[in-house]
Amino acid sequence: MTELVLYGNRESGHAYKVKLFLSLAGLAHRYVAVDLMTPRAQRPEDFRAVAKFGEVPVLLIDGRPHVQSDAILLHLSRMIGKFDGGGDPAVLEWHFWVANRINLAVPNLRFYRHFPTGGSAGAIDWLNARARFDLDRMNQELSERPFLAGDTVTTADISACGYLFWLDQAGLDIADWPAVGTWLDRIRALPGWAAPYDLQG
């Protein structure tokens, strides 16, 4: 039996999407919370030994570490044959779009608005405009089909939703993007779904 150990943090949408994949797929695993407020050099030795870039998530698969959330999702999908969209190249296209667009703007906007970081007004305005532009694009796409790459949920959806359950913490109202809201409701309805703080304690 494959042994899975996930290192994550309850505030990390990147860790959440890996935890969500494991939950949706029904894959038993051990979860290890990492305090990201602790300086990297002072984090637990077991984590530092496997965290190639010093970040969460890290997924150990039979002791071998895997890092970077989208790389982990794609590897897991190939490993168990789920959420791959039947090999549709659109799934991979969406992964790259999500990494460069929605998973850049929304997490950073949330970081500045939800946590006491003192971000500059210019940076916040830029991130807000970009997040809204990207959500407009997602809303257009999701008004045409139930999931990003077609009729079924894929790793692209799991990746894209990682931070969108925290839109309010980014100062954004999901009501402005009704098709995105309906898509998030579809994801909530999947067996095994749970909200970020529920999954990651």
PDB file of C-alpha atoms in Angstrom:
ATOM      1  CA  MET A   1       0.000   0.000   0.000  1.00  0.00           C
ATOM      2  CA  THR A   2       1.307   3.459  -0.913  1.00  0.00           C
ATOM      3  CA  GLU A   3       2.100   5.636   2.097  1.00  0.00           C
ATOM      4  CA  LEU A   4       1.218   9.313   1.697  1.00  0.00           C
ATOM      5  CA  VAL A   5       2.288  12.138   4.007  1.00  0.00           C
ATOM      6  CA  LEU A   6       1.265  15.721   3.249  1.00  0.00           C
ATOM      7  CA  TYR A   7       2.984  18.728   4.818  1.00  0.00           C
ATOM      8  CA  GLY A   8       0.727  21.784   4.650  1.00  0.00           C
ATOM      9  CA  ASN A   9      -0.578  24.882   6.364  1.00  0.00           C
ATOM     10  CA  ARG A  10      -4.195  25.900   6.987  1.00  0.00           C
ATOM     11  CA  GLU A  11      -3.733  29.296   5.314  1.00  0.00           C
ATOM     12  CA  SER A  12      -2.145  27.878   2.164  1.00  0.00           C
ATOM     13  CA  GLY A  13      -4.413  27.448  -0.834  1.00  0.00           C
ATOM     14  CA  HIS A  14      -1.620  25.552  -2.567  1.00  0.00           C
ATOM     15  CA  ALA A  15      -1.555  22.986   0.234  1.00  0.00           C
ATOM     16  CA  TYR A  16      -5.358  22.973   0.317  1.00  0.00           C
ATOM     17  CA  LYS A  17      -5.708  21.929  -3.308  1.00  0.00           C
ATOM     18  CA  VAL A  18      -3.434  18.914  -2.775  1.00  0.00           C
ATOM     19  CA  LYS A  19      -5.329  18.004   0.407  1.00  0.00           C
ATOM     20  CA  LEU A  20      -8.586  18.427  -1.552  1.00  0.00           C
ATOM     21  CA  PHE A  21      -7.388  16.083  -4.311  1.00  0.00           C
ATOM     22  CA  LEU A  22      -6.509  13.445  -1.712  1.00  0.00           C
ATOM     23  CA  SER A  23      -9.913  13.842  -0.080  1.00  0.00           C
ATOM     24  CA  LEU A  24     -11.864  13.738  -3.357  1.00  0.00           C
ATOM     25  CA  ALA A  25      -9.896  10.682  -4.472  1.00  0.00           C
ATOM     26  CA  GLY A  26     -10.385   8.937  -1.128  1.00  0.00           C
ATOM     27  CA  LEU A  27      -6.634   8.511  -0.621  1.00  0.00           C
ATOM     28  CA  ALA A  28      -5.666   7.828   2.975  1.00  0.00           C
ATOM     29  CA  HIS A  29      -2.785   9.991   4.130  1.00  0.00           C
ATOM     30  CA  ARG A  30      -1.174  11.606   7.147  1.00  0.00           C
ATOM     31  CA  TYR A  31      -1.302  15.389   7.395  1.00  0.00           C
ATOM     32  CA  VAL A  32       1.495  17.339   9.077  1.00  0.00           C
ATOM     33  CA  ALA A  33       0.850  21.016   9.794  1.00  0.00           C
ATOM     34  CA  VAL A  34       3.795  23.359   9.261  1.00  0.00           C
ATOM     35  CA  ASP A  35       3.877  26.758  10.975  1.00  0.00           C
ATOM     36  CA  LEU A  36       4.838  29.186   8.212  1.00  0.00           C
ATOM     37  CA  MET A  37       5.258  32.011  10.726  1.00  0.00           C
ATOM     38  CA  THR A  38       8.390  30.230  11.965  1.00  0.00           C
ATOM     39  CA  PRO A  39      11.534  31.287  10.056  1.00  0.00           C
ATOM     40  CA  ARG A  40      12.493  28.695   7.449  1.00  0.00           C
ATOM     41  CA  ALA A  41      15.732  27.765   9.184  1.00  0.00           C
ATOM     42  CA  GLN A  42      13.810  27.031  12.392  1.00  0.00           C
ATOM     43  CA  ARG A  43      11.078  24.856  10.925  1.00  0.00           C
ATOM     44  CA  PRO A  44      11.069  21.166  11.923  1.00  0.00           C
ATOM     45  CA  GLU A  45      14.017  19.187  10.664  1.00  0.00           C
ATOM     46  CA  ASP A  46      11.852  16.502   9.055  1.00  0.00           C
ATOM     47  CA  PHE A  47      10.121  19.171   6.962  1.00  0.00           C
ATOM     48  CA  ARG A  48      13.334  20.958   6.014  1.00  0.00           C
ATOM     49  CA  ALA A  49      14.823  17.629   4.912  1.00  0.00           C
ATOM     50  CA  VAL A  50      12.108  17.052   2.297  1.00  0.00           C
ATOM     51  CA  ALA A  51      11.028  20.593   1.326  1.00  0.00           C
ATOM     52  CA  LYS A  52      13.177  21.289  -1.727  1.00  0.00           C
ATOM     53  CA  PHE A  53      12.166  24.955  -1.832  1.00  0.00           C
ATOM     54  CA  GLY A  54      11.283  25.357   1.853  1.00  0.00           C
ATOM     55  CA  GLU A  55       7.578  25.692   1.024  1.00  0.00           C
ATOM     56  CA  VAL A  56       4.319  23.817   1.480  1.00  0.00           C
ATOM     57  CA  PRO A  57       2.912  21.624   0.159  1.00  0.00           C
ATOM     58  CA  VAL A  58       5.269  18.686   0.234  1.00  0.00           C
ATOM     59  CA  LEU A  59       3.779  15.259  -0.461  1.00  0.00           C
ATOM     60  CA  LEU A  60       5.768  12.191   0.475  1.00  0.00           C
ATOM     61  CA  ILE A  61       4.850   9.177  -1.641  1.00  0.00           C
ATOM     62  CA  ASP A  62       6.444   6.121  -0.066  1.00  0.00           C
ATOM     63  CA  GLY A  63       9.054   8.441   1.413  1.00  0.00           C
ATOM     64  CA  ARG A  64       9.881  10.273  -1.811  1.00  0.00           C
ATOM     65  CA  PRO A  65       9.148  14.017  -1.654  1.00  0.00           C
ATOM     66  CA  HIS A  66       7.118  15.799  -4.322  1.00  0.00           C
ATOM     67  CA  VAL A  67       6.816  19.599  -4.331  1.00  0.00           C
ATOM     68  CA  GLN A  68       4.912  22.379  -6.130  1.00  0.00           C
ATOM     69  CA  SER A  69       1.159  21.942  -5.917  1.00  0.00           C
ATOM     70  CA  ASP A  70       0.329  21.697  -9.611  1.00  0.00           C
ATOM     71  CA  ALA A  71       3.143  19.223 -10.239  1.00  0.00           C
ATOM     72  CA  ILE A  72       1.811  17.141  -7.341  1.00  0.00           C
ATOM     73  CA  LEU A  73      -1.762  17.239  -8.691  1.00  0.00           C
ATOM     74  CA  LEU A  74      -0.666  16.126 -12.148  1.00  0.00           C
ATOM     75  CA  HIS A  75       1.515  13.357 -10.746  1.00  0.00           C
ATOM     76  CA  LEU A  76      -1.266  12.056  -8.506  1.00  0.00           C
ATOM     77  CA  SER A  77      -3.706  12.171 -11.393  1.00  0.00           C
ATOM     78  CA  ARG A  78      -1.420  10.051 -13.556  1.00  0.00           C
ATOM     79  CA  MET A  79      -0.696   7.725 -10.652  1.00  0.00           C
ATOM     80  CA  ILE A  80      -4.329   6.863  -9.895  1.00  0.00           C
ATOM     81  CA  GLY A  81      -6.004   7.644 -13.234  1.00  0.00           C
ATOM     82  CA  LYS A  82      -8.484  10.202 -11.877  1.00  0.00           C
ATOM     83  CA  PHE A  83      -9.295  13.827 -12.674  1.00  0.00           C
ATOM     84  CA  ASP A  84      -7.145  13.824 -15.834  1.00  0.00           C
ATOM     85  CA  GLY A  85      -9.909  14.740 -18.273  1.00  0.00           C
ATOM     86  CA  GLY A  86      -9.098  11.750 -20.441  1.00  0.00           C
ATOM     87  CA  GLY A  87      -5.789  13.281 -21.431  1.00  0.00           C
ATOM     88  CA  ASP A  88      -7.403  16.405 -22.899  1.00  0.00           C
ATOM     89  CA  PRO A  89      -4.580  18.956 -23.494  1.00  0.00           C
ATOM     90  CA  ALA A  90      -6.942  21.679 -22.284  1.00  0.00           C
ATOM     91  CA  VAL A  91      -6.340  20.412 -18.727  1.00  0.00           C
ATOM     92  CA  LEU A  92      -2.637  21.223 -18.937  1.00  0.00           C
ATOM     93  CA  GLU A  93      -3.352  24.549 -20.652  1.00  0.00           C
ATOM     94  CA  TRP A  94      -5.587  25.536 -17.763  1.00  0.00           C
ATOM     95  CA  HIS A  95      -2.921  24.526 -15.246  1.00  0.00           C
ATOM     96  CA  PHE A  96      -0.445  26.943 -16.791  1.00  0.00           C
ATOM     97  CA  TRP A  97      -3.057  29.698 -17.006  1.00  0.00           C
ATOM     98  CA  VAL A  98      -4.065  29.203 -13.376  1.00  0.00           C
ATOM     99  CA  ALA A  99      -0.441  29.282 -12.183  1.00  0.00           C
ATOM    100  CA  ASN A 100       0.306  32.495 -14.071  1.00  0.00           C
ATOM    101  CA  ARG A 101      -3.007  34.277 -13.548  1.00  0.00           C
ATOM    102  CA  ILE A 102      -5.565  33.458 -10.864  1.00  0.00           C
ATOM    103  CA  ASN A 103      -3.059  31.814  -8.501  1.00  0.00           C
ATOM    104  CA  LEU A 104      -0.815  34.851  -8.740  1.00  0.00           C
ATOM    105  CA  ALA A 105      -3.335  37.650  -8.274  1.00  0.00           C
ATOM    106  CA  VAL A 106      -5.851  36.273  -5.771  1.00  0.00           C
ATOM    107  CA  PRO A 107      -3.421  34.787  -3.195  1.00  0.00           C
ATOM    108  CA  ASN A 108      -1.308  37.940  -3.128  1.00  0.00           C
ATOM    109  CA  LEU A 109      -4.353  40.202  -2.929  1.00  0.00           C
ATOM    110  CA  ARG A 110      -5.632  38.077  -0.037  1.00  0.00           C
ATOM    111  CA  PHE A 111      -2.232  38.270   1.632  1.00  0.00           C
ATOM    112  CA  TYR A 112      -2.188  42.069   1.550  1.00  0.00           C
ATOM    113  CA  ARG A 113      -5.830  42.559   2.529  1.00  0.00           C
ATOM    114  CA  HIS A 114      -6.330  39.813   5.095  1.00  0.00           C
ATOM    115  CA  PHE A 115      -3.005  39.810   6.916  1.00  0.00           C
ATOM    116  CA  PRO A 116      -1.259  42.852   8.469  1.00  0.00           C
ATOM    117  CA  THR A 117       1.524  43.124   5.897  1.00  0.00           C
ATOM    118  CA  GLY A 118       1.437  46.804   4.979  1.00  0.00           C
ATOM    119  CA  GLY A 119       1.382  46.331   1.208  1.00  0.00           C
ATOM    120  CA  SER A 120       1.592  49.459  -0.911  1.00  0.00           C
ATOM    121  CA  ALA A 121      -1.623  50.928  -2.336  1.00  0.00           C
ATOM    122  CA  GLY A 122      -0.194  50.634  -5.837  1.00  0.00           C
ATOM    123  CA  ALA A 123       0.515  46.925  -5.475  1.00  0.00           C
ATOM    124  CA  ILE A 124      -2.925  46.255  -4.034  1.00  0.00           C
ATOM    125  CA  ASP A 125      -4.640  48.209  -6.818  1.00  0.00           C
ATOM    126  CA  TRP A 126      -2.672  46.284  -9.460  1.00  0.00           C
ATOM    127  CA  LEU A 127      -3.471  42.909  -7.901  1.00  0.00           C
ATOM    128  CA  ASN A 128      -7.140  43.852  -7.514  1.00  0.00           C
ATOM    129  CA  ALA A 129      -7.421  44.834 -11.185  1.00  0.00           C
ATOM    130  CA  ARG A 130      -5.650  41.687 -12.326  1.00  0.00           C
ATOM    131  CA  ALA A 131      -7.725  39.416 -10.085  1.00  0.00           C
ATOM    132  CA  ARG A 132     -10.935  40.963 -11.374  1.00  0.00           C
ATOM    133  CA  PHE A 133      -9.768  40.594 -14.990  1.00  0.00           C
ATOM    134  CA  ASP A 134      -8.905  36.932 -14.415  1.00  0.00           C
ATOM    135  CA  LEU A 135     -12.200  36.220 -12.674  1.00  0.00           C
ATOM    136  CA  ASP A 136     -14.024  37.883 -15.565  1.00  0.00           C
ATOM    137  CA  ARG A 137     -12.240  35.468 -17.911  1.00  0.00           C
ATOM    138  CA  MET A 138     -13.112  32.460 -15.759  1.00  0.00           C
ATOM    139  CA  ASN A 139     -16.711  33.610 -15.539  1.00  0.00           C
ATOM    140  CA  GLN A 140     -16.923  33.775 -19.333  1.00  0.00           C
ATOM    141  CA  GLU A 141     -15.443  30.299 -19.743  1.00  0.00           C
ATOM    142  CA  LEU A 142     -17.579  28.724 -17.015  1.00  0.00           C
ATOM    143  CA  SER A 143     -20.754  30.195 -18.439  1.00  0.00           C
ATOM    144  CA  GLU A 144     -20.186  27.847 -21.401  1.00  0.00           C
ATOM    145  CA  ARG A 145     -19.482  24.546 -19.583  1.00  0.00           C
ATOM    146  CA  PRO A 146     -19.658  23.124 -16.057  1.00  0.00           C
ATOM    147  CA  PHE A 147     -15.911  22.736 -15.481  1.00  0.00           C
ATOM    148  CA  LEU A 148     -12.827  24.403 -16.910  1.00  0.00           C
ATOM    149  CA  ALA A 149     -11.882  21.675 -19.375  1.00  0.00           C
ATOM    150  CA  GLY A 150     -15.316  20.258 -20.110  1.00  0.00           C
ATOM    151  CA  ASP A 151     -18.092  18.273 -18.477  1.00  0.00           C
ATOM    152  CA  THR A 152     -16.136  16.670 -15.639  1.00  0.00           C
ATOM    153  CA  VAL A 153     -13.937  17.937 -12.828  1.00  0.00           C
ATOM    154  CA  THR A 154     -10.202  17.719 -13.458  1.00  0.00           C
ATOM    155  CA  THR A 155      -6.991  18.697 -11.724  1.00  0.00           C
ATOM    156  CA  ALA A 156      -7.352  22.085 -13.438  1.00  0.00           C
ATOM    157  CA  ASP A 157     -10.511  22.790 -11.418  1.00  0.00           C
ATOM    158  CA  ILE A 158      -8.893  21.541  -8.206  1.00  0.00           C
ATOM    159  CA  SER A 159      -5.946  23.835  -8.835  1.00  0.00           C
ATOM    160  CA  ALA A 160      -8.026  26.881  -9.762  1.00  0.00           C
ATOM    161  CA  CYS A 161     -10.368  26.672  -6.769  1.00  0.00           C
ATOM    162  CA  GLY A 162      -7.579  26.579  -4.186  1.00  0.00           C
ATOM    163  CA  TYR A 163      -7.821  30.219  -3.161  1.00  0.00           C
ATOM    164  CA  LEU A 164     -11.277  31.060  -4.499  1.00  0.00           C
ATOM    165  CA  PHE A 165     -13.070  29.791  -1.397  1.00  0.00           C
ATOM    166  CA  TRP A 166     -11.322  32.729   0.333  1.00  0.00           C
ATOM    167  CA  LEU A 167     -12.416  35.461  -2.096  1.00  0.00           C
ATOM    168  CA  ASP A 168     -14.013  37.420   0.735  1.00  0.00           C
ATOM    169  CA  GLN A 169     -10.619  37.564   2.475  1.00  0.00           C
ATOM    170  CA  ALA A 170      -9.231  39.105  -0.723  1.00  0.00           C
ATOM    171  CA  GLY A 171     -11.949  41.765  -0.595  1.00  0.00           C
ATOM    172  CA  LEU A 172     -13.810  40.330  -3.591  1.00  0.00           C
ATOM    173  CA  ASP A 173     -17.503  39.438  -3.832  1.00  0.00           C
ATOM    174  CA  ILE A 174     -18.283  36.159  -5.606  1.00  0.00           C
ATOM    175  CA  ALA A 175     -21.656  37.634  -6.601  1.00  0.00           C
ATOM    176  CA  ASP A 176     -19.783  39.635  -9.251  1.00  0.00           C
ATOM    177  CA  TRP A 177     -18.956  36.357 -11.030  1.00  0.00           C
ATOM    178  CA  PRO A 178     -22.087  34.162 -10.948  1.00  0.00           C
ATOM    179  CA  ALA A 179     -20.755  31.437 -13.244  1.00  0.00           C
ATOM    180  CA  VAL A 180     -17.666  31.095 -11.047  1.00  0.00           C
ATOM    181  CA  GLY A 181     -19.939  30.890  -8.006  1.00  0.00           C
ATOM    182  CA  THR A 182     -22.010  28.130  -9.615  1.00  0.00           C
ATOM    183  CA  TRP A 183     -18.799  26.262 -10.511  1.00  0.00           C
ATOM    184  CA  LEU A 184     -17.616  26.501  -6.909  1.00  0.00           C
ATOM    185  CA  ASP A 185     -20.987  25.093  -5.836  1.00  0.00           C
ATOM    186  CA  ARG A 186     -20.417  22.123  -8.169  1.00  0.00           C
ATOM    187  CA  ILE A 187     -17.062  21.519  -6.536  1.00  0.00           C
ATOM    188  CA  ARG A 188     -18.630  21.803  -3.061  1.00  0.00           C
ATOM    189  CA  ALA A 189     -21.120  19.090  -4.110  1.00  0.00           C
ATOM    190  CA  LEU A 190     -18.368  16.566  -4.927  1.00  0.00           C
ATOM    191  CA  PRO A 191     -18.096  13.645  -2.486  1.00  0.00           C
ATOM    192  CA  GLY A 192     -15.130  14.295  -0.230  1.00  0.00           C
ATOM    193  CA  TRP A 193     -15.146  18.086  -0.547  1.00  0.00           C
ATOM    194  CA  ALA A 194     -14.563  20.171   2.556  1.00  0.00           C
ATOM    195  CA  ALA A 195     -13.715  23.834   3.095  1.00  0.00           C
ATOM    196  CA  PRO A 196     -10.049  24.845   3.494  1.00  0.00           C
ATOM    197  CA  TYR A 197     -10.054  25.339   7.261  1.00  0.00           C
ATOM    198  CA  ASP A 198     -12.030  22.115   7.770  1.00  0.00           C
ATOM    199  CA  LEU A 199      -9.606  20.034   5.700  1.00  0.00           C
ATOM    200  CA  GLN A 200      -6.444  21.584   7.088  1.00  0.00           C
ATOM    201  CA  GLY A 201      -7.556  22.250  10.629  1.00  0.00           C
TER     202      GLY A 201
END
